[in-house]
PDB file of C-alpha atoms and ligand atoms in Angstrom:
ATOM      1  CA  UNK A   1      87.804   4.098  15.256  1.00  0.00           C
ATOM      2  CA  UNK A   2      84.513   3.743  17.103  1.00  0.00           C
ATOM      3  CA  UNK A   3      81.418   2.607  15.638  1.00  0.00           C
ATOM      4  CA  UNK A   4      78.071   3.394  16.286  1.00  0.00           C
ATOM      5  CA  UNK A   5      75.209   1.740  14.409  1.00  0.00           C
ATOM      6  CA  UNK A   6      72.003   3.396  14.252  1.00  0.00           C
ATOM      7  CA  UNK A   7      68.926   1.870  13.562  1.00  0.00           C
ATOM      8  CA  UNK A   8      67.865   3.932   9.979  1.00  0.00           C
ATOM      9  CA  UNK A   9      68.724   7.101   8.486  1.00  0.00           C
ATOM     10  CA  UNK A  10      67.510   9.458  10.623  1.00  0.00           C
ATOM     11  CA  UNK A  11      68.666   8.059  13.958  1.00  0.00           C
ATOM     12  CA  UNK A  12      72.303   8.307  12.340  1.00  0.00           C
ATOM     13  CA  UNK A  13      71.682  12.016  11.143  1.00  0.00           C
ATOM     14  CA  UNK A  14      70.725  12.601  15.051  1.00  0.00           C
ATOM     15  CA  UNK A  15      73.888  11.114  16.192  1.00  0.00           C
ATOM     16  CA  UNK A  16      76.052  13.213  13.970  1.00  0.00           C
ATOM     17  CA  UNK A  17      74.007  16.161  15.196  1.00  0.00           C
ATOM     18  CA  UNK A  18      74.601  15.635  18.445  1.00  0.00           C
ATOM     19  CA  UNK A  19      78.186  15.940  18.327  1.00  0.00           C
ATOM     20  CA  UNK A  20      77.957  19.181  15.929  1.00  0.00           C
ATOM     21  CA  UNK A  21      76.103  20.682  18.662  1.00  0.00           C
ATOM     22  CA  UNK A  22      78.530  20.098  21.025  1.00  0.00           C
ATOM     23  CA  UNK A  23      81.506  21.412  18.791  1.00  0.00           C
ATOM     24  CA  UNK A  24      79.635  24.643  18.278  1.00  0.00           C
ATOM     25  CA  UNK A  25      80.365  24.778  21.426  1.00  0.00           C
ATOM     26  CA  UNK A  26      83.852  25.853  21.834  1.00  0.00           C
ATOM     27  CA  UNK A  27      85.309  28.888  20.881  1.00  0.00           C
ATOM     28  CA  UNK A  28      86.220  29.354  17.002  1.00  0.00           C
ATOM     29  CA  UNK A  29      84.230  26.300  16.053  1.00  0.00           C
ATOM     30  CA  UNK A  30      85.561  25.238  12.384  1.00  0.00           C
ATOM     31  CA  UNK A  31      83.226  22.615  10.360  1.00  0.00           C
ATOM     32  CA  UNK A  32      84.568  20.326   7.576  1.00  0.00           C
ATOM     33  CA  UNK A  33      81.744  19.448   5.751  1.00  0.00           C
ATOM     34  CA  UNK A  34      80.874  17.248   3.059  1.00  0.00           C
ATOM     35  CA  UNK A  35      78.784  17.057  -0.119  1.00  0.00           C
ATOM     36  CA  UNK A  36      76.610  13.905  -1.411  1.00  0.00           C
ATOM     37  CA  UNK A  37      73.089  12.222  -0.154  1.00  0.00           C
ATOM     38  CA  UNK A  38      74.578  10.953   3.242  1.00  0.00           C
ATOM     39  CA  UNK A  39      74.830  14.456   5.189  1.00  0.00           C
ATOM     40  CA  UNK A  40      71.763  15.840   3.578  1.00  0.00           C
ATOM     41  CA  UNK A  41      69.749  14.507   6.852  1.00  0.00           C
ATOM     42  CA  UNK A  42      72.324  16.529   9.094  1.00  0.00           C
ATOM     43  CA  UNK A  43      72.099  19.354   7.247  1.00  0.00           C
ATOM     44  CA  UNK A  44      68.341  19.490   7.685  1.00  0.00           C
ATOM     45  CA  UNK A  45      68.404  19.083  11.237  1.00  0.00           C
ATOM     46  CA  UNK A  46      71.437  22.061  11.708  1.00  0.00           C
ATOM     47  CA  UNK A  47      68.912  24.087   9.354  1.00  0.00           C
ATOM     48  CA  UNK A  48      65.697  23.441  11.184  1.00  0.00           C
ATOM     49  CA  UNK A  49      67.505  24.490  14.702  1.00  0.00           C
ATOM     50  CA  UNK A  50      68.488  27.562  13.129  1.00  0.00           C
ATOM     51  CA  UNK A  51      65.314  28.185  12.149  1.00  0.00           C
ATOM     52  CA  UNK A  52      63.867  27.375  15.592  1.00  0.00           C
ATOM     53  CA  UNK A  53      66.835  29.820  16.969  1.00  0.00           C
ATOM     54  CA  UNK A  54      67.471  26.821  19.091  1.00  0.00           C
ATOM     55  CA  UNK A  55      71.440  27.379  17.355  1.00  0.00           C
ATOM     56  CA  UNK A  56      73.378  29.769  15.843  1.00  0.00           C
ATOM     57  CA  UNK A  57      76.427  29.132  13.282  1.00  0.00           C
ATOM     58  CA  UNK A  58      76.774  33.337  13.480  1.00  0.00           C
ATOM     59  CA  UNK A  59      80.657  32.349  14.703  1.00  0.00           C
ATOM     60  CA  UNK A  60      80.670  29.215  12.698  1.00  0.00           C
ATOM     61  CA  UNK A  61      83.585  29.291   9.812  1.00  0.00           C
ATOM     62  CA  UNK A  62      83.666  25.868   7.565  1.00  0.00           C
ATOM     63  CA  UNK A  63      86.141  24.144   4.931  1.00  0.00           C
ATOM     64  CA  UNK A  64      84.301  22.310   2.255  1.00  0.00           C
ATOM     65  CA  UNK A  65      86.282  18.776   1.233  1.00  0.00           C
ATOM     66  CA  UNK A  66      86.169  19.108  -2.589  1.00  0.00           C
ATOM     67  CA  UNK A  67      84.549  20.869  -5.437  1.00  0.00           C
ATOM     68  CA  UNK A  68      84.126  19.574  -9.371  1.00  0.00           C
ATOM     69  CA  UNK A  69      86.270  21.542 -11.885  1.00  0.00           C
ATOM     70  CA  UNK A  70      84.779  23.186 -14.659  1.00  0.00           C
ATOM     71  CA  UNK A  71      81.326  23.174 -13.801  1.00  0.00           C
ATOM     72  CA  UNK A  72      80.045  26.469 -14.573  1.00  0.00           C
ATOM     73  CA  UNK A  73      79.176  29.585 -11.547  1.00  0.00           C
ATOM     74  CA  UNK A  74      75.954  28.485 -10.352  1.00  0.00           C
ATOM     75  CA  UNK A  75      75.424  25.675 -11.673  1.00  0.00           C
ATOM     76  CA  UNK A  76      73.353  22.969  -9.749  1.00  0.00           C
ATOM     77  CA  UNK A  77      75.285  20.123  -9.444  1.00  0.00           C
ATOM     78  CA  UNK A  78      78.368  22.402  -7.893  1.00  0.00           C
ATOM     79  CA  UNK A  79      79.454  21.463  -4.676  1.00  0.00           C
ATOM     80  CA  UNK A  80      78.800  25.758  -3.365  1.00  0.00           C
ATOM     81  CA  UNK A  81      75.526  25.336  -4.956  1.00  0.00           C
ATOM     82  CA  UNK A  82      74.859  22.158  -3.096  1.00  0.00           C
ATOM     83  CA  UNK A  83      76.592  23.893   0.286  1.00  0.00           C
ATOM     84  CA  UNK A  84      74.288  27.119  -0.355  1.00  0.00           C
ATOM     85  CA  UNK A  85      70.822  25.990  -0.511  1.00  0.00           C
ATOM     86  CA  UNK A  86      71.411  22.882   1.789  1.00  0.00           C
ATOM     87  CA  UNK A  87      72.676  24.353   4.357  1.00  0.00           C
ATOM     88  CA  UNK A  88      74.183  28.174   3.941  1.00  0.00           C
ATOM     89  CA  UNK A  89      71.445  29.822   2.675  1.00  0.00           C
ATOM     90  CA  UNK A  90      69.382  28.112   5.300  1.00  0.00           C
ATOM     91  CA  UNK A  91      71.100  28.791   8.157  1.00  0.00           C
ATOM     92  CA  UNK A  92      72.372  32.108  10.222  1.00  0.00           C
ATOM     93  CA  UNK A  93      76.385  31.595   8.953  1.00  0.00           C
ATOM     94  CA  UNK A  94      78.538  34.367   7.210  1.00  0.00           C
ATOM     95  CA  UNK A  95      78.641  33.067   4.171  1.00  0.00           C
ATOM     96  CA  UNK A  96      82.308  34.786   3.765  1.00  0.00           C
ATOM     97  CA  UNK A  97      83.360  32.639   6.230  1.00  0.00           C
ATOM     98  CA  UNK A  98      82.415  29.344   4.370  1.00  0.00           C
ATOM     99  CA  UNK A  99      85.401  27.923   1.997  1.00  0.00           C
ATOM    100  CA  UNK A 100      84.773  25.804  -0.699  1.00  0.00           C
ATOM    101  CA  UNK A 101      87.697  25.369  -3.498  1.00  0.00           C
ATOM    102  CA  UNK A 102      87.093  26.914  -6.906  1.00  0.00           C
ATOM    103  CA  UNK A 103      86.759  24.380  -9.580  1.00  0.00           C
ATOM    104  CA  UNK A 104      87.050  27.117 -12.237  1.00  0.00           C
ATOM    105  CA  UNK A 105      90.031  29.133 -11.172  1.00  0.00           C
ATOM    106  CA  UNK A 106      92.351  29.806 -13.973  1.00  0.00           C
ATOM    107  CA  UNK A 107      95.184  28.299 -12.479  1.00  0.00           C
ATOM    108  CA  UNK A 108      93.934  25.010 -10.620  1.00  0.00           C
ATOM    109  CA  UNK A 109      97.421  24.278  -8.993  1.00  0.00           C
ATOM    110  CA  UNK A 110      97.814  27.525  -7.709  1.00  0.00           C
ATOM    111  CA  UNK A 111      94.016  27.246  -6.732  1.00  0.00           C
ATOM    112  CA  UNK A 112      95.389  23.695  -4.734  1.00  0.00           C
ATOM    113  CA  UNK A 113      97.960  25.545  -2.901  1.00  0.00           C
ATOM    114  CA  UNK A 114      95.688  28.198  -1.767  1.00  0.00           C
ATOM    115  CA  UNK A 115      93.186  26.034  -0.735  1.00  0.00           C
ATOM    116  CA  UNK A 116      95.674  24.017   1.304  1.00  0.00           C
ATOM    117  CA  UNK A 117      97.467  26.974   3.564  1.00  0.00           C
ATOM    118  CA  UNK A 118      93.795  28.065   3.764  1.00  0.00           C
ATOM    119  CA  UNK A 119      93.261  24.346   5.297  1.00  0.00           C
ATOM    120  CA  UNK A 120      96.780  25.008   7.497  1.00  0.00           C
ATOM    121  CA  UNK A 121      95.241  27.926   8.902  1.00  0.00           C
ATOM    122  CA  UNK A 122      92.020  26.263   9.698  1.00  0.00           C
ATOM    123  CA  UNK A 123      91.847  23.248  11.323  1.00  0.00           C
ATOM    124  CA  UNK A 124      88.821  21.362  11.214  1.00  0.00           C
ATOM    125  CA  UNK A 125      87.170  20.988  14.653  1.00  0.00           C
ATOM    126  CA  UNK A 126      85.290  18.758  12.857  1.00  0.00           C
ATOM    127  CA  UNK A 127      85.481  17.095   9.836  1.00  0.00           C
ATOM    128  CA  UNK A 128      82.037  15.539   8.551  1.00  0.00           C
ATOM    129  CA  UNK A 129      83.087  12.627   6.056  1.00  0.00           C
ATOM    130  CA  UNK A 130      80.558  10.405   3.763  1.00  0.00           C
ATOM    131  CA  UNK A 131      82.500   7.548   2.310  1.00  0.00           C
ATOM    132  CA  UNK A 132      81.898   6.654  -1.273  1.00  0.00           C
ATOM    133  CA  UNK A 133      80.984   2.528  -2.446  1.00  0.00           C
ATOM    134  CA  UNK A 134      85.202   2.156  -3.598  1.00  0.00           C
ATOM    135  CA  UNK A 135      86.141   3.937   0.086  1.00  0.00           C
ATOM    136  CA  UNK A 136      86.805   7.173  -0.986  1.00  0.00           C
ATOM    137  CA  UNK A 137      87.175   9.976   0.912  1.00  0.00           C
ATOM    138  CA  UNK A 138      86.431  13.403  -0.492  1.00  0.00           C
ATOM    139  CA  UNK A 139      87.167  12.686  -4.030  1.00  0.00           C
ATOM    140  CA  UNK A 140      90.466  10.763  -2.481  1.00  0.00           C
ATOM    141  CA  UNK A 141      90.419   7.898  -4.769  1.00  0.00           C
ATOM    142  CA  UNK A 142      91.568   4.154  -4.275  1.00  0.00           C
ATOM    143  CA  UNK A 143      95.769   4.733  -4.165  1.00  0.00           C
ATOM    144  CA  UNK A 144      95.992   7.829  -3.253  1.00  0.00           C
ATOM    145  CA  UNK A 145      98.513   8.339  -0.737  1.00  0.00           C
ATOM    146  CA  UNK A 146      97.589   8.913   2.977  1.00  0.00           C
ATOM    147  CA  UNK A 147     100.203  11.870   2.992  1.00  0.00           C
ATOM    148  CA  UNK A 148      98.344  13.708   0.139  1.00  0.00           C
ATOM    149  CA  UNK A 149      97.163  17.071   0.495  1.00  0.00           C
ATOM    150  CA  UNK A 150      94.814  19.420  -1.676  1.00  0.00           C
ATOM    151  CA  UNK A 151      95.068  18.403  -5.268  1.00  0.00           C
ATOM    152  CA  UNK A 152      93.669  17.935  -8.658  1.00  0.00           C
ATOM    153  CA  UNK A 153      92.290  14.125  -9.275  1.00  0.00           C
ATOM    154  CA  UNK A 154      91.063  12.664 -12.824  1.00  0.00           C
ATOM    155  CA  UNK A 155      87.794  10.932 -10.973  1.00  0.00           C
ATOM    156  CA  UNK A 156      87.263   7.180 -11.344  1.00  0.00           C
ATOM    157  CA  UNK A 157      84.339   5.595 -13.481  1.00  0.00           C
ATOM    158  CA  UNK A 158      82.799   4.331 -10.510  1.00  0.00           C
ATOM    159  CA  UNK A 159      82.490   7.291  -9.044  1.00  0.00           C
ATOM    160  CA  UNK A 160      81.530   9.248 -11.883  1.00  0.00           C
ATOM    161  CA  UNK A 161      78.706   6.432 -12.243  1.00  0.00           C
ATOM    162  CA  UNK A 162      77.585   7.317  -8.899  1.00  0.00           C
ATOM    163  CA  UNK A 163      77.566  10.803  -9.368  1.00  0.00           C
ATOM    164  CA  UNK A 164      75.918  10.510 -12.901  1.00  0.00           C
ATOM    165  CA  UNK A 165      72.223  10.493 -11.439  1.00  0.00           C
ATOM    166  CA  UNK A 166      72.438  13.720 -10.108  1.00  0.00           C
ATOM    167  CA  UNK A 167      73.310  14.995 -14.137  1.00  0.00           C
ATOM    168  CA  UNK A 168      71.019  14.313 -16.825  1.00  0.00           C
ATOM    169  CA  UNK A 169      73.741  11.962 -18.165  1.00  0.00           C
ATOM    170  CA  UNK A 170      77.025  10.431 -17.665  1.00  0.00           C
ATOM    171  CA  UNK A 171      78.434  12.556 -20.343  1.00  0.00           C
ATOM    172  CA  UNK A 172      77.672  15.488 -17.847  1.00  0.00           C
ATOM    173  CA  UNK A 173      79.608  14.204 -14.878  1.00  0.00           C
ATOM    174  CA  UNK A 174      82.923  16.371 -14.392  1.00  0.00           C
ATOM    175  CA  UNK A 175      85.908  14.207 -15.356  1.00  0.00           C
ATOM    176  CA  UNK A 176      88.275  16.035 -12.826  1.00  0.00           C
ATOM    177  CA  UNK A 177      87.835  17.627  -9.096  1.00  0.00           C
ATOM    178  CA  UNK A 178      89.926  19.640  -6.671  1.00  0.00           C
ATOM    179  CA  UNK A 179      89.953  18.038  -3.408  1.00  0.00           C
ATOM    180  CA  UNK A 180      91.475  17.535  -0.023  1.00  0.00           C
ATOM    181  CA  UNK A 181      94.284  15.952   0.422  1.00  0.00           C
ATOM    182  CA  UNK A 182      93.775  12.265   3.136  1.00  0.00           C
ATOM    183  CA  UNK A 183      96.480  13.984   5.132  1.00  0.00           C
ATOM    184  CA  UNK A 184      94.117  17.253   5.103  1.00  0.00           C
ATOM    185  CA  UNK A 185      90.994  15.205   6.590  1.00  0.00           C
ATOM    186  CA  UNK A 186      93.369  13.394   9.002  1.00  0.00           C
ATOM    187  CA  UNK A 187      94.513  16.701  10.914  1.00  0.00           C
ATOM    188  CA  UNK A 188      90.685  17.302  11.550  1.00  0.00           C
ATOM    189  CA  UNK A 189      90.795  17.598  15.576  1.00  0.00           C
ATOM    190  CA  UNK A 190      87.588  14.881  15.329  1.00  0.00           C
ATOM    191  CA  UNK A 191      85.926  12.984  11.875  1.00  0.00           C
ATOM    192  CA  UNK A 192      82.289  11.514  11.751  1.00  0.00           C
ATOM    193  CA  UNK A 193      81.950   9.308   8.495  1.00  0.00           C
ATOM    194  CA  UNK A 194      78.393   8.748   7.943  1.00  0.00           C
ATOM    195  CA  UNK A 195      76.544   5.530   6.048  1.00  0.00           C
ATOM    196  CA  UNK A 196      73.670   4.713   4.984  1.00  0.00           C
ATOM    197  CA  UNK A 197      72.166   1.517   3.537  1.00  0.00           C
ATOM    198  CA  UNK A 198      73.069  -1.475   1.762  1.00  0.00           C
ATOM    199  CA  UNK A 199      75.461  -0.124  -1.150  1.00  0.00           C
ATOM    200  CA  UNK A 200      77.910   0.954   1.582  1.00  0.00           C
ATOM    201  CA  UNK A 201      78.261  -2.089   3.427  1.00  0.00           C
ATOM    202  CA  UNK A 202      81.316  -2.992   1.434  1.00  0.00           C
ATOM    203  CA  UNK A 203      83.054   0.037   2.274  1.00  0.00           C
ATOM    204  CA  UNK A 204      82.240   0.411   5.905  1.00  0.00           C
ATOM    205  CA  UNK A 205      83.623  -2.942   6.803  1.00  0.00           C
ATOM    206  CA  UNK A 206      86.649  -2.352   4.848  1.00  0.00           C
ATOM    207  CA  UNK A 207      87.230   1.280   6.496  1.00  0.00           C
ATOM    208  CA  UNK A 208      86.427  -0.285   9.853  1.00  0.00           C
ATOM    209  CA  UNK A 209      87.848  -3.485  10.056  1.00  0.00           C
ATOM    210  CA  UNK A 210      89.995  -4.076   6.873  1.00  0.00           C
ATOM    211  CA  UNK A 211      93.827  -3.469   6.823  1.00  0.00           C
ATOM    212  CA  UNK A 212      94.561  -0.404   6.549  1.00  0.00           C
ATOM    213  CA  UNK A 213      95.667   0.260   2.858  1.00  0.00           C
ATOM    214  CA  UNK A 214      95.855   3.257   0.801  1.00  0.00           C
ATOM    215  CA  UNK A 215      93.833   0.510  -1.695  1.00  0.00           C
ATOM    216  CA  UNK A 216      90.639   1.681   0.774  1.00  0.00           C
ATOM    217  CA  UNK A 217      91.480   5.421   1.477  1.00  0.00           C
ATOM    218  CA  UNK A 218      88.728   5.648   4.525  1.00  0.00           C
ATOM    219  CA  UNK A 219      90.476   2.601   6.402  1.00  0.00           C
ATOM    220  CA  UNK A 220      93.276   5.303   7.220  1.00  0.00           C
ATOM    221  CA  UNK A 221      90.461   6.628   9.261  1.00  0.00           C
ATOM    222  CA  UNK A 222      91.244   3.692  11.902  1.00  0.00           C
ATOM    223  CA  UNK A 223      94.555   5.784  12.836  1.00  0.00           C
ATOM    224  CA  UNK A 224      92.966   8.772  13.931  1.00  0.00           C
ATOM    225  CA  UNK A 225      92.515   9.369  17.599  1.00  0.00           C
ATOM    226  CA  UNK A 226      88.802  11.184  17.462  1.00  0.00           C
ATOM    227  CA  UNK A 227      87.372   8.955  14.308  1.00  0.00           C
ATOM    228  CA  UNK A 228      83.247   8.034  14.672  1.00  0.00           C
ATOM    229  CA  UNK A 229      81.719   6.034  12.162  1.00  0.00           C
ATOM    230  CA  UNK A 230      78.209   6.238  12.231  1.00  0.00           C
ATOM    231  CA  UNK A 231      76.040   3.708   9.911  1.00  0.00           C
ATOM    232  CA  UNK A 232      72.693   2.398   9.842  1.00  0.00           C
ATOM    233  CA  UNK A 233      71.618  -1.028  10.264  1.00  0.00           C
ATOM    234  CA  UNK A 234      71.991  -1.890   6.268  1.00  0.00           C
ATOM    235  CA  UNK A 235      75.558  -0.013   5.707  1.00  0.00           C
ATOM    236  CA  UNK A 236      76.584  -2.322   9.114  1.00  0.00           C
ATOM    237  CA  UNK A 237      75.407  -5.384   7.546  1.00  0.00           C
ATOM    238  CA  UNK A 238      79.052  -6.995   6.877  1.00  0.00           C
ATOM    239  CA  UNK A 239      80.713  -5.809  10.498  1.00  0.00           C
TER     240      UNK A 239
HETATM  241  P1  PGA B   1      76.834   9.949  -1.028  1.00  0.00           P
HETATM  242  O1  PGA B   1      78.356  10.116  -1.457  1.00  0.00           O
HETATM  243  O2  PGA B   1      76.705  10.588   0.301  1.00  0.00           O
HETATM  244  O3  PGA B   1      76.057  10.645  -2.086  1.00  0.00           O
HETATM  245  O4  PGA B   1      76.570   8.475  -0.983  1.00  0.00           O
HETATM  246  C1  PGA B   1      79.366   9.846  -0.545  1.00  0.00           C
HETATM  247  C2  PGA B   1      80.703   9.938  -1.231  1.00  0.00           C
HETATM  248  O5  PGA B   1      80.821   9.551  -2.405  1.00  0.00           O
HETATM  249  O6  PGA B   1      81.659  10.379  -0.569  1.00  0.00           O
END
């Protein structure tokens, strides 16, 4: 995996920008994009060229990593919502051509398997990652096995803690998600994993330079051939 440290937040936004730019690009470009604080900077600078006209994402499709179950259409804190006015709604992209799995399908396994031939048929060109303070990946959670593909997961205190100031309280926080699988993010043809600041230096130097152990799902991320990790300054602190 290759590291690049940036010097704040917004120089590591740039460098993941960069290298979207040049993947939309090629020819059917696919995005694998994530949810949470950490791309919010990225998304802001793929809007804003949009906006300029300086880019297009007219022949951009994308794969979203995860979605909460049972969170009602529309509702704020859902990962479309968050996809939709972040980025979609800002930008010039079909929005028919943007995936994101349905938390409130009727049938969530049958939802999972849908979701993952979609993700057969679609390979990421790139797949943006943010990793989470116990090394998750997507909602992958600490065990889950590297050859995992889209499925249900009961989501772990810590992360619901996490999550739980973005809801008015904890009691709010979905208890499950639908998300893909570690062997879904690993067929990605590239992954940036993007950190910021001092809560993720833990994480980073596990993922980076910590054996590589299902016990740290984004340390899996040193066996891919195309894996960047960029971090600021404070998430580098422990390399
Ligand atoms: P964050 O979440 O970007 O909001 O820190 C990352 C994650 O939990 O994957």
């Amino acid at each position: 995996m290759k590291v690049t440290v940036t010097q704040n937040y917004d120089e590591m936004s740039k460098a993941a920008y960069k290298i979207v730019q040049e993947v939309l690009k090629c020819q059917n470009p696919i995005l694998g994009l994530a949810t949470g604080s950490t791309p919010l900077g990225l998304y802001a600078l793929i809007s804003e060229a949009c906006k300029k006209g300086d880019l297009s994402l007219k022949h951009v499709k994308s794969v979203n990593l995860d979605e909460y179950i049972g969170l009602p259409k529309g509702h704020k804190e859902s990962y479309r919502y968050f996809m939709d006015t972040n980025l979609f709604d800002k930008t010039d992209i079909d929005k028919s051509s943007t995936y994101v799995p349905n938390g409130n399908a009727e049938d969530m396994q049958a939802e999972c398997d849908r979701y993952n031939s979609l993700l057969n048929r679609m390979r990421q060109s790139v797949q943006i990652l943010g990793i989470g303070g116990n090394g998750h990946i997507g909602f992958n959670e600490p065990g889950t096995p590297f050859s995992s593909v889209t499925h249900l997961v009961d989501l772990q205190e810590r992360t619901r803690q996490d999550n739980a100031r973005f809801f008015n309280s904890i009691d709010e926080v979905p208890r499950q998600a639908i998300t893909m699988g570690i062997s879904n993010i690993m067929n990605a043809e590239r992954i940036v994993i993007l950190a910021s600041g001092k809560s993720k230096a833990e994480a980073v130097r596990a993922a980076a330079i910590g054996e590589v152990s299902e016990q740290c799902p984004a340390s899996v991320l040193q066996k891919h051939p195309d894996a960047v990790l960029i971090v600021d300054e404070a998430a580098a602190e422990l390399l």
